[in-house]
PDB file of C-alpha atoms in Angstrom:
ATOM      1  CA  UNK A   1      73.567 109.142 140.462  1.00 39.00           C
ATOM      2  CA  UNK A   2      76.297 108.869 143.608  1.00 37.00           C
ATOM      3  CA  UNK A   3      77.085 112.124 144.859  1.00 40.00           C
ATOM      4  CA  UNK A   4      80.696 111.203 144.421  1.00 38.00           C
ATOM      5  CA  UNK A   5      80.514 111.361 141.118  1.00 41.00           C
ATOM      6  CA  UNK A   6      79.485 114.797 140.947  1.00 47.00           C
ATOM      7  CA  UNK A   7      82.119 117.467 139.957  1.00 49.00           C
ATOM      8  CA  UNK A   8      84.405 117.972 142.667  1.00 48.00           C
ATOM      9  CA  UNK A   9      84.609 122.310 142.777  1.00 46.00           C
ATOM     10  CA  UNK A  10      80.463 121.283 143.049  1.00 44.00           C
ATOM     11  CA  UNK A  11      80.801 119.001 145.913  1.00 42.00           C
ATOM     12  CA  UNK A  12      83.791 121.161 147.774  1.00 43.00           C
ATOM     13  CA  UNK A  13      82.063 124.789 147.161  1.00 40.00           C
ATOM     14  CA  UNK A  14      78.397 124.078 147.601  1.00 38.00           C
ATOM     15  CA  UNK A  15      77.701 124.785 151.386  1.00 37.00           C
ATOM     16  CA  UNK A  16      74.409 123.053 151.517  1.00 36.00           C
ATOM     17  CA  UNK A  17      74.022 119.330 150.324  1.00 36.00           C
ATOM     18  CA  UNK A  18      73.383 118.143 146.841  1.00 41.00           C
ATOM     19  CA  UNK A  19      69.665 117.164 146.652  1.00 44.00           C
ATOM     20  CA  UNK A  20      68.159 114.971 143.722  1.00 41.00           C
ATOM     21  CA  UNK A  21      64.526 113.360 143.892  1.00 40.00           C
ATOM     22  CA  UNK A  22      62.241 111.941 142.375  1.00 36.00           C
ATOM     23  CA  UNK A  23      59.466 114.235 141.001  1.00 35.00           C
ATOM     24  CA  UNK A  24      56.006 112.914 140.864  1.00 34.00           C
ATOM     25  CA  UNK A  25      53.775 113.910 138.545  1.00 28.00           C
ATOM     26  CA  UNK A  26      50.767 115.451 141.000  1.00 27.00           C
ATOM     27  CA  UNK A  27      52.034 119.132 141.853  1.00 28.00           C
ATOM     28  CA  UNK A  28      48.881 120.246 143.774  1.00 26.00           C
ATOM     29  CA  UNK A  29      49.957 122.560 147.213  1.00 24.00           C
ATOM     30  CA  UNK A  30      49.415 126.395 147.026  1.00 26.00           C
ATOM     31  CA  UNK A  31      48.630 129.205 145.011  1.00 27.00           C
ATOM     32  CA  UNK A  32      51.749 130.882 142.457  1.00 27.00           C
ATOM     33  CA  UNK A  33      51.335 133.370 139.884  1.00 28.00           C
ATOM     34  CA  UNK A  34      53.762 134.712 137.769  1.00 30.00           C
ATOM     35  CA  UNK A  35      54.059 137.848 137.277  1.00 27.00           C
ATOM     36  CA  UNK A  36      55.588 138.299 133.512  1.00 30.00           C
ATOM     37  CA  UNK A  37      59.233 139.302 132.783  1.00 28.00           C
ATOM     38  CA  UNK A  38      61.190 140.923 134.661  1.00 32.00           C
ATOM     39  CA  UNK A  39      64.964 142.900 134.516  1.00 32.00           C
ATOM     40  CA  UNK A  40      64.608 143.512 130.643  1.00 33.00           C
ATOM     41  CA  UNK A  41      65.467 139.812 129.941  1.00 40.00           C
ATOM     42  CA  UNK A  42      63.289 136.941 128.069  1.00 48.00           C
ATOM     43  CA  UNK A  43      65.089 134.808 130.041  1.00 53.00           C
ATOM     44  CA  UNK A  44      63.424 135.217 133.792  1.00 58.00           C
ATOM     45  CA  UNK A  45      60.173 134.749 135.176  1.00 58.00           C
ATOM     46  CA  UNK A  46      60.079 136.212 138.324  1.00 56.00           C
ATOM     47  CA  UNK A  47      57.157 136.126 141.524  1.00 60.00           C
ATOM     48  CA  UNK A  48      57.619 136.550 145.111  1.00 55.00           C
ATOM     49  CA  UNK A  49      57.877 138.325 148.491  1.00 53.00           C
ATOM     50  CA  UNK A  50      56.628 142.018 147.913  1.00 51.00           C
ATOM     51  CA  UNK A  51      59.512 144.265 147.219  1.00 51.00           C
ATOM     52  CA  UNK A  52      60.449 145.376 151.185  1.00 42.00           C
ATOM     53  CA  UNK A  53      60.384 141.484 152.092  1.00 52.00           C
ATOM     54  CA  UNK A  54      62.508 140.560 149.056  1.00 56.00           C
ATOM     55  CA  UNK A  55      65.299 142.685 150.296  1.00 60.00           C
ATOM     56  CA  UNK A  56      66.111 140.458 153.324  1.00 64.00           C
ATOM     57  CA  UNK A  57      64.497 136.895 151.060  1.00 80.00           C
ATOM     58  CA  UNK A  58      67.445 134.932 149.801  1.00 89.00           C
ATOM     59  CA  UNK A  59      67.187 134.062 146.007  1.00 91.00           C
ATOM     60  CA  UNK A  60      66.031 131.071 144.223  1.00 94.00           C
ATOM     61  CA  UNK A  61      65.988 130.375 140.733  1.00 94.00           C
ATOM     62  CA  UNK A  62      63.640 127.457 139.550  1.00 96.00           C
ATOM     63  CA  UNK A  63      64.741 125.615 135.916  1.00 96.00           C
ATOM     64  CA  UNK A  64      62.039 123.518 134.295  1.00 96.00           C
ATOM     65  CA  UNK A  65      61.349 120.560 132.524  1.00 96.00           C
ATOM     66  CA  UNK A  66      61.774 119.972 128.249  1.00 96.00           C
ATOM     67  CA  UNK A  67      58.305 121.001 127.153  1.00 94.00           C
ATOM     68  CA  UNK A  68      56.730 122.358 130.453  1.00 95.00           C
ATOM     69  CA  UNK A  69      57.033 126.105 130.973  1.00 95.00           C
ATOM     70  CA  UNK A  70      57.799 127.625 134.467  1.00 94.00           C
ATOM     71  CA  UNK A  71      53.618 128.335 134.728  1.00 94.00           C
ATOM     72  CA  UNK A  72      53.304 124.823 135.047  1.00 95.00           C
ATOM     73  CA  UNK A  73      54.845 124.621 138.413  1.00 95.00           C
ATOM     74  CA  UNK A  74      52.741 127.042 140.166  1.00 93.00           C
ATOM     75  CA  UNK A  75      51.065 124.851 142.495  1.00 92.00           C
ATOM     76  CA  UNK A  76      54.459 123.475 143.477  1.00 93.00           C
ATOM     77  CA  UNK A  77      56.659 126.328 144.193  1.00 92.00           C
ATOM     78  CA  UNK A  78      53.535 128.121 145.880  1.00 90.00           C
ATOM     79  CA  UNK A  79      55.068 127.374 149.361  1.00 90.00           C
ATOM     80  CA  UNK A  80      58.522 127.914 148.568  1.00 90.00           C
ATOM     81  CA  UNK A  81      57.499 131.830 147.398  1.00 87.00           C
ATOM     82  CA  UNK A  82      56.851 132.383 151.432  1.00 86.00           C
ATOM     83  CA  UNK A  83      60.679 132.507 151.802  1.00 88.00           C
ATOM     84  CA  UNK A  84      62.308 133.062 149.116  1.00 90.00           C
ATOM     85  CA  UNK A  85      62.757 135.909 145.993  1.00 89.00           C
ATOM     86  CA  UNK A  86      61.705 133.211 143.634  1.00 91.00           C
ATOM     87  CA  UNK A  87      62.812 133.133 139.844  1.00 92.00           C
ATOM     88  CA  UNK A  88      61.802 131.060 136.752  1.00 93.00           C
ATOM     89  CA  UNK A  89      64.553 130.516 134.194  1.00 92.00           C
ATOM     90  CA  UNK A  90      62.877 130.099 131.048  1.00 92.00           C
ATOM     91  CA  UNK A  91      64.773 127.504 128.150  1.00 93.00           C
ATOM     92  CA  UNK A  92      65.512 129.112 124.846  1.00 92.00           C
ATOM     93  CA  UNK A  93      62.715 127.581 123.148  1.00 93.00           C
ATOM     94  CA  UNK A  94      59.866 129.840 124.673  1.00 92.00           C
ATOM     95  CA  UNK A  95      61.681 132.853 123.220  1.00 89.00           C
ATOM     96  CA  UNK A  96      64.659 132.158 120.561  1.00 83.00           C
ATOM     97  CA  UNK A  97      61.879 130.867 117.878  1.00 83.00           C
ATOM     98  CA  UNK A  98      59.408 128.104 117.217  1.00 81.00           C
ATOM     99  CA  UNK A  99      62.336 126.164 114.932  1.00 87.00           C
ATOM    100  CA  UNK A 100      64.969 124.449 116.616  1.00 89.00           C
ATOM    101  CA  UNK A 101      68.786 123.666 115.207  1.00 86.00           C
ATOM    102  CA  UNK A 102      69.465 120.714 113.443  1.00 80.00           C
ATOM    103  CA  UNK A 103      71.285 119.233 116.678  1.00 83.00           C
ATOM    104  CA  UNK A 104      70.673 121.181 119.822  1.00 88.00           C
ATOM    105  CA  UNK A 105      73.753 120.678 122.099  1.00 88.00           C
ATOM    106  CA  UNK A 106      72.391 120.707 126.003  1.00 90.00           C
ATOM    107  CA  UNK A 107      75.133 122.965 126.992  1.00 91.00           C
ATOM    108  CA  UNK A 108      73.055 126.141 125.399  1.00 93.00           C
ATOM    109  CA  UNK A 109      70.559 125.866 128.208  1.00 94.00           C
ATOM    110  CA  UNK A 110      73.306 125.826 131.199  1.00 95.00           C
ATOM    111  CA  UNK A 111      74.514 128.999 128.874  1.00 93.00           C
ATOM    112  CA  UNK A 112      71.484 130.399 128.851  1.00 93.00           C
ATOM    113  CA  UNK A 113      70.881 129.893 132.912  1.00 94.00           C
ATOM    114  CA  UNK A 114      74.108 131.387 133.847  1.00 92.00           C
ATOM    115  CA  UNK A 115      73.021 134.520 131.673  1.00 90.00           C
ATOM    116  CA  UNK A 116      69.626 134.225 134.547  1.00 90.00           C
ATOM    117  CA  UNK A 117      71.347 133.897 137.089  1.00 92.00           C
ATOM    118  CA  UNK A 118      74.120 136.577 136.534  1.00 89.00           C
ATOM    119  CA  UNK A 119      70.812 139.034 136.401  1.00 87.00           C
ATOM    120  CA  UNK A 120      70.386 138.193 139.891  1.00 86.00           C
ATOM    121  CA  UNK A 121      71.698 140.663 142.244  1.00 74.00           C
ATOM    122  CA  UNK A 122      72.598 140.241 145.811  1.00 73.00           C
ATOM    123  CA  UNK A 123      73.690 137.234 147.120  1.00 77.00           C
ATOM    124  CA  UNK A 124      74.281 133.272 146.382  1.00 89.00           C
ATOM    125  CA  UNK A 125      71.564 132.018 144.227  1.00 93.00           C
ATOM    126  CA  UNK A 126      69.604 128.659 145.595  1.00 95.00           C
ATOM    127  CA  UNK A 127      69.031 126.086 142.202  1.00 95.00           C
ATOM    128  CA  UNK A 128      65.889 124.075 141.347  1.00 96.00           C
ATOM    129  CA  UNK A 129      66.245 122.071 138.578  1.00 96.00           C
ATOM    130  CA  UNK A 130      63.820 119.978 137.467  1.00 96.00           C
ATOM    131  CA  UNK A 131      64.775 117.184 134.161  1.00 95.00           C
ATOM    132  CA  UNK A 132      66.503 118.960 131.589  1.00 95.00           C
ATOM    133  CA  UNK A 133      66.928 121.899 134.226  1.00 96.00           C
ATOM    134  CA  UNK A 134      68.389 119.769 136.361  1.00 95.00           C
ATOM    135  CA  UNK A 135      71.084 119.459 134.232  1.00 95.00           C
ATOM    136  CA  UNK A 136      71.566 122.918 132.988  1.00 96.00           C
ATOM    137  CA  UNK A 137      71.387 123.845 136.914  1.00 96.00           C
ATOM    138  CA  UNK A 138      74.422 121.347 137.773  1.00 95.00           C
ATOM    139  CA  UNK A 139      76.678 122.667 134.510  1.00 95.00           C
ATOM    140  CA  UNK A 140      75.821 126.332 136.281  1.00 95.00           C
ATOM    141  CA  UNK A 141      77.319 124.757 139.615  1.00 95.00           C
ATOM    142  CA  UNK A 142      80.443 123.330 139.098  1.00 94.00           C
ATOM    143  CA  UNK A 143      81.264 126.383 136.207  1.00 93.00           C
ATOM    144  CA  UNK A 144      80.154 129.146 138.982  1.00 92.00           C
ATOM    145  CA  UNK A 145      79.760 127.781 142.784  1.00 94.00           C
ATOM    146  CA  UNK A 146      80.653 131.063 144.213  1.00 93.00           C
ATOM    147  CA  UNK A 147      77.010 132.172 143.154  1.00 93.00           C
ATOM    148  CA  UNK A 148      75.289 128.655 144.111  1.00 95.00           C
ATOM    149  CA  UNK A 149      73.599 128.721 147.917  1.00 95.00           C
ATOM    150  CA  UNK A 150      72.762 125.077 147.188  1.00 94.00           C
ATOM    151  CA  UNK A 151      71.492 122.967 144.476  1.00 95.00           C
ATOM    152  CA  UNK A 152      68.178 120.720 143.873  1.00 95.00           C
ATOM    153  CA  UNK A 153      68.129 118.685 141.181  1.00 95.00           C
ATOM    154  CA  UNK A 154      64.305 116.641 140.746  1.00 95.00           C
ATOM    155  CA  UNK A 155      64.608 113.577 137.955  1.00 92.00           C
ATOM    156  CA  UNK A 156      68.051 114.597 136.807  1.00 93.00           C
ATOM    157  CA  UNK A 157      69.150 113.195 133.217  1.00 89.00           C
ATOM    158  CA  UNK A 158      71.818 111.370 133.653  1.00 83.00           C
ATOM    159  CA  UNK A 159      73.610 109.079 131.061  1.00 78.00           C
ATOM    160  CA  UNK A 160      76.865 107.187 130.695  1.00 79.00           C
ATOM    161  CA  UNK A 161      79.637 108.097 128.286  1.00 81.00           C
ATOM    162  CA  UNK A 162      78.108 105.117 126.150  1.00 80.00           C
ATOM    163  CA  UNK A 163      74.583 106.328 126.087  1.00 79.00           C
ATOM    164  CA  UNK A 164      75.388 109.425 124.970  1.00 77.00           C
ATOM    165  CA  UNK A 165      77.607 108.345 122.150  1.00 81.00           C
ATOM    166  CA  UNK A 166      74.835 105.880 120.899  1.00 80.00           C
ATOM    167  CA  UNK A 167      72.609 109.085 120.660  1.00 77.00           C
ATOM    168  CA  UNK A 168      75.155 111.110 118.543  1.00 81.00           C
ATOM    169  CA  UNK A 169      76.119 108.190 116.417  1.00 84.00           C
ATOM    170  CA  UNK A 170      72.381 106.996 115.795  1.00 86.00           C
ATOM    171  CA  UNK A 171      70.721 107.644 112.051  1.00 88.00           C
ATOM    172  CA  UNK A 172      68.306 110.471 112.747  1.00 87.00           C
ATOM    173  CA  UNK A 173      65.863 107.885 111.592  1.00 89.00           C
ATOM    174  CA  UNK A 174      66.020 105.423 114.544  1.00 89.00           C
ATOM    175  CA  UNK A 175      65.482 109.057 116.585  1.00 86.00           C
ATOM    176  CA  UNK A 176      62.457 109.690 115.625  1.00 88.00           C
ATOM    177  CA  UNK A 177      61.275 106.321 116.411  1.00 90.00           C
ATOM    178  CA  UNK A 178      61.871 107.139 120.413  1.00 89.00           C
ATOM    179  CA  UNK A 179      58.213 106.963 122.159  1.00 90.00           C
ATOM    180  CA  UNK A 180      59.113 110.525 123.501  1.00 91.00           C
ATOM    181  CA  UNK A 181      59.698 111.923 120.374  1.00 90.00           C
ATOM    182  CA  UNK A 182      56.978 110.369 118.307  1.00 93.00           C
ATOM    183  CA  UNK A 183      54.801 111.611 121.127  1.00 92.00           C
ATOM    184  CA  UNK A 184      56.166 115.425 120.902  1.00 93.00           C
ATOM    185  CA  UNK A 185      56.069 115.464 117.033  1.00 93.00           C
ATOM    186  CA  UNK A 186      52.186 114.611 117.197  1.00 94.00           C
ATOM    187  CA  UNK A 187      51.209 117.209 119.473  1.00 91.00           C
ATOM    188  CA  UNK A 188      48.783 119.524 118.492  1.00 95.00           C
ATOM    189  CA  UNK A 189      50.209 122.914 117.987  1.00 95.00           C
ATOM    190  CA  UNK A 190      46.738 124.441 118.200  1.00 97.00           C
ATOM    191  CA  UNK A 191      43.936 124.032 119.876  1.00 97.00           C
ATOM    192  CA  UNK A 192      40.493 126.341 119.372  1.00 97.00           C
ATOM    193  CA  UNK A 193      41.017 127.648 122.553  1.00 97.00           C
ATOM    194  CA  UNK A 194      42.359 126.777 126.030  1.00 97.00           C
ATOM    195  CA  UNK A 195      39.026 124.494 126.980  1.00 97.00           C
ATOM    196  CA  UNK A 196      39.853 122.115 124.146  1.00 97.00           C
ATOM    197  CA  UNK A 197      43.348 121.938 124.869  1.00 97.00           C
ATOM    198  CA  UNK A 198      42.483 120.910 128.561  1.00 98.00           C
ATOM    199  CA  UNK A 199      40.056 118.112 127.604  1.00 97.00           C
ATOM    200  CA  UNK A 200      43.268 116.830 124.890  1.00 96.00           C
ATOM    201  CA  UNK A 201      45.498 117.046 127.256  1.00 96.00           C
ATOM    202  CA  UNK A 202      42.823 115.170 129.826  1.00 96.00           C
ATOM    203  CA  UNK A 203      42.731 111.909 127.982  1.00 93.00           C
ATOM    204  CA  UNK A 204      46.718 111.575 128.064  1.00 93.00           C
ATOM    205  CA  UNK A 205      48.055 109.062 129.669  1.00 91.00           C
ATOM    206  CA  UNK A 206      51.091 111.468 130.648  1.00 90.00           C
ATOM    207  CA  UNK A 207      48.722 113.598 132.842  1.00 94.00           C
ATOM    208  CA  UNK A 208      46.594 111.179 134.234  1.00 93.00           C
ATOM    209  CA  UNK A 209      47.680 112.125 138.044  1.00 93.00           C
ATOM    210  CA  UNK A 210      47.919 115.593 137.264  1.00 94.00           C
ATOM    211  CA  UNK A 211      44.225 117.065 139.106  1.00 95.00           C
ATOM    212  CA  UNK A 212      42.306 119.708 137.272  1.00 96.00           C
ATOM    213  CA  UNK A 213      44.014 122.734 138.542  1.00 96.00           C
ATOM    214  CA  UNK A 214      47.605 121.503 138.071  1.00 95.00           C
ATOM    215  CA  UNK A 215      46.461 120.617 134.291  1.00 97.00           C
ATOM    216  CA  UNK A 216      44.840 124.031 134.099  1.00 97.00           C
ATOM    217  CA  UNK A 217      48.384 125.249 135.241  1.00 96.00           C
ATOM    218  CA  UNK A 218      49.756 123.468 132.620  1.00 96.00           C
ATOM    219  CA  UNK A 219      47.555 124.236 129.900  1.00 97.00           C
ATOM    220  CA  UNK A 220      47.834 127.902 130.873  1.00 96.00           C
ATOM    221  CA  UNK A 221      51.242 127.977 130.797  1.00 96.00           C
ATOM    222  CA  UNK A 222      51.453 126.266 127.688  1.00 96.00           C
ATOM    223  CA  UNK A 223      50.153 128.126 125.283  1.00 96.00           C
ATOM    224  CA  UNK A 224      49.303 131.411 123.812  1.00 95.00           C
ATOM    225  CA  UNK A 225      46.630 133.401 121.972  1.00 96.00           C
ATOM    226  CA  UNK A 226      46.763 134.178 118.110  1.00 95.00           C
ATOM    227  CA  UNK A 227      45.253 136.359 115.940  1.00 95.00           C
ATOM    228  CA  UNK A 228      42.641 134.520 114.897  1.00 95.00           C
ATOM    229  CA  UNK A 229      41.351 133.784 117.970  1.00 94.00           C
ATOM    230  CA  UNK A 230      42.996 129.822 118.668  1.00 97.00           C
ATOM    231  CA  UNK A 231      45.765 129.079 121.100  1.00 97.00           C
ATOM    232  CA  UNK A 232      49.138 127.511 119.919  1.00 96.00           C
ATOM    233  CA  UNK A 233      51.631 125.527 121.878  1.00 95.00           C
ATOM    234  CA  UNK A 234      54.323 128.223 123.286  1.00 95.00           C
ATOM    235  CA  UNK A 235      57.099 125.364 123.743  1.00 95.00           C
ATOM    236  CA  UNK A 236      56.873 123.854 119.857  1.00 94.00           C
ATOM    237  CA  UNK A 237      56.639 120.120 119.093  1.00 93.00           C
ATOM    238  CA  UNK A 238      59.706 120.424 117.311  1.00 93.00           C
ATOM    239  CA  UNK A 239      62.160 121.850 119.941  1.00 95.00           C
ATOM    240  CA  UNK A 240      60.944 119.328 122.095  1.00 95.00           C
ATOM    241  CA  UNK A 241      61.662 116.561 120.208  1.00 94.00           C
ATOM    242  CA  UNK A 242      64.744 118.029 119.204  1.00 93.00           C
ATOM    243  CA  UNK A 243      65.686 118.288 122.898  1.00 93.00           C
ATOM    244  CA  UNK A 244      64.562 114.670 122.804  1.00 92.00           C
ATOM    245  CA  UNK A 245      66.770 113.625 120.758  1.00 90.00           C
ATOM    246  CA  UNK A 246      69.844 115.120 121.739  1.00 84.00           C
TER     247      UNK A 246
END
């Protein structure tokens, strides 16, 4: 996408340039755990400096992908921890409920991320947006630059004015027929545990570059225990195809 044709309070307020790139599927570099929630909120994920370097560490808040939760990128913002507070916006569908609306309207998440990054105190906030993110993190921008340091955006989704009215005026049948979603409404939503989730997810196509520890990453973040002992998918089949299809 040309940066001219990104909002113009974005382009005029944002210090720092625009950045968009493409994101390859291999995040292998350094070592990042999260630490849980943090500042009462289901929204934030939250690892960094300790607490006396964080005071002088400027802020950045990472947005991820439909269907891969912030865990999944702990190989690749492992580095960027070394300098920066580092946050992990989480989307609605790791903590507003396993069914999703009827049509999910993309402008919830930027919603949702300004709520994040409002809970941020201090200074400008720097925006990683990866996907889906990447477009939540660009509606935050040009609605609040004040609070944007600068902005990242890794395989933004971008579509004309025709595109998207093809999507809204499309039977929901022909929807479902997308690879993307067929693919997300056949996932597994439980596995016996996390071992036979990683050799599922092993055989996929989809991960193929990913190397063992960026899958266990993935798999880790991914899901969650239940009572009876299996894992289930924390980011459901059905929000992601919903997201899909919107």
């Amino acid at each position: 996408m040309p940066r001219k044709f990104l909002p113009r309070n974005v382009r005029r307020s944002i210090k720092q340039r625009v950045v968009w790139h493409r994101f390859g599927t291999t995040c292998a570099v350094s070592d990042f755990n999260i630490l849980g929630l943090k500042l009462d909120s289901k929204l934030i994920e939250y690892d960094g400096p300790t607490e006396a370097q964080a005071n002088a560490s400027p802020s950045l808040l990472f947005v991820h992908a439909n269907g891969y939760p912030p865990g999944s990128y702990r190989q690749f913002l492992g580095p960027i921890k070394r300098h920066f507070r580092v946050y992990a916006a989480q989307h609605r569908p790791l903590w507003a409920g396993r069914k999703p609306p009827v049509k999910v309207d993309w402008s919830c998440f930027a919603d949702d991320l300004l709520g994040a990054v409002d809970q941020i105190s201090g200074q400008s906030v720097h925006l990683i947006g990866h996907s889906m993110g990447a477009v939540a993190a660009l509606q935050v921008a040009a609605s609040r630059p004040e609070r944007i340091a600068s902005l990242t955006l890794l395989d933004p989704v971008f579509n004309s004015d025709w595109q998207l009215l093809k999507f809204r005026l499309a039977p929901r049948r022909k929807l479902l027929e997308i690879p993307l979603v067929r693919g997300a409404l056949r996932r597994p939503e439980y596995f016996l545990d996390q071992q036979e989730a990683f050799h599922f997810y092993r055989g996929k196509r989809a991960f193929a570059n990913f190397d063992d520890t960026a899958l266990w990453d993935y798999v880790d973040a991914s899901n969650e225990p239940c009572a009876d002992g299996r894992v289930r998918l924390r980011f459901s089949g059905a929000w992601e195809a919903a997201i899909y299809m919107s």
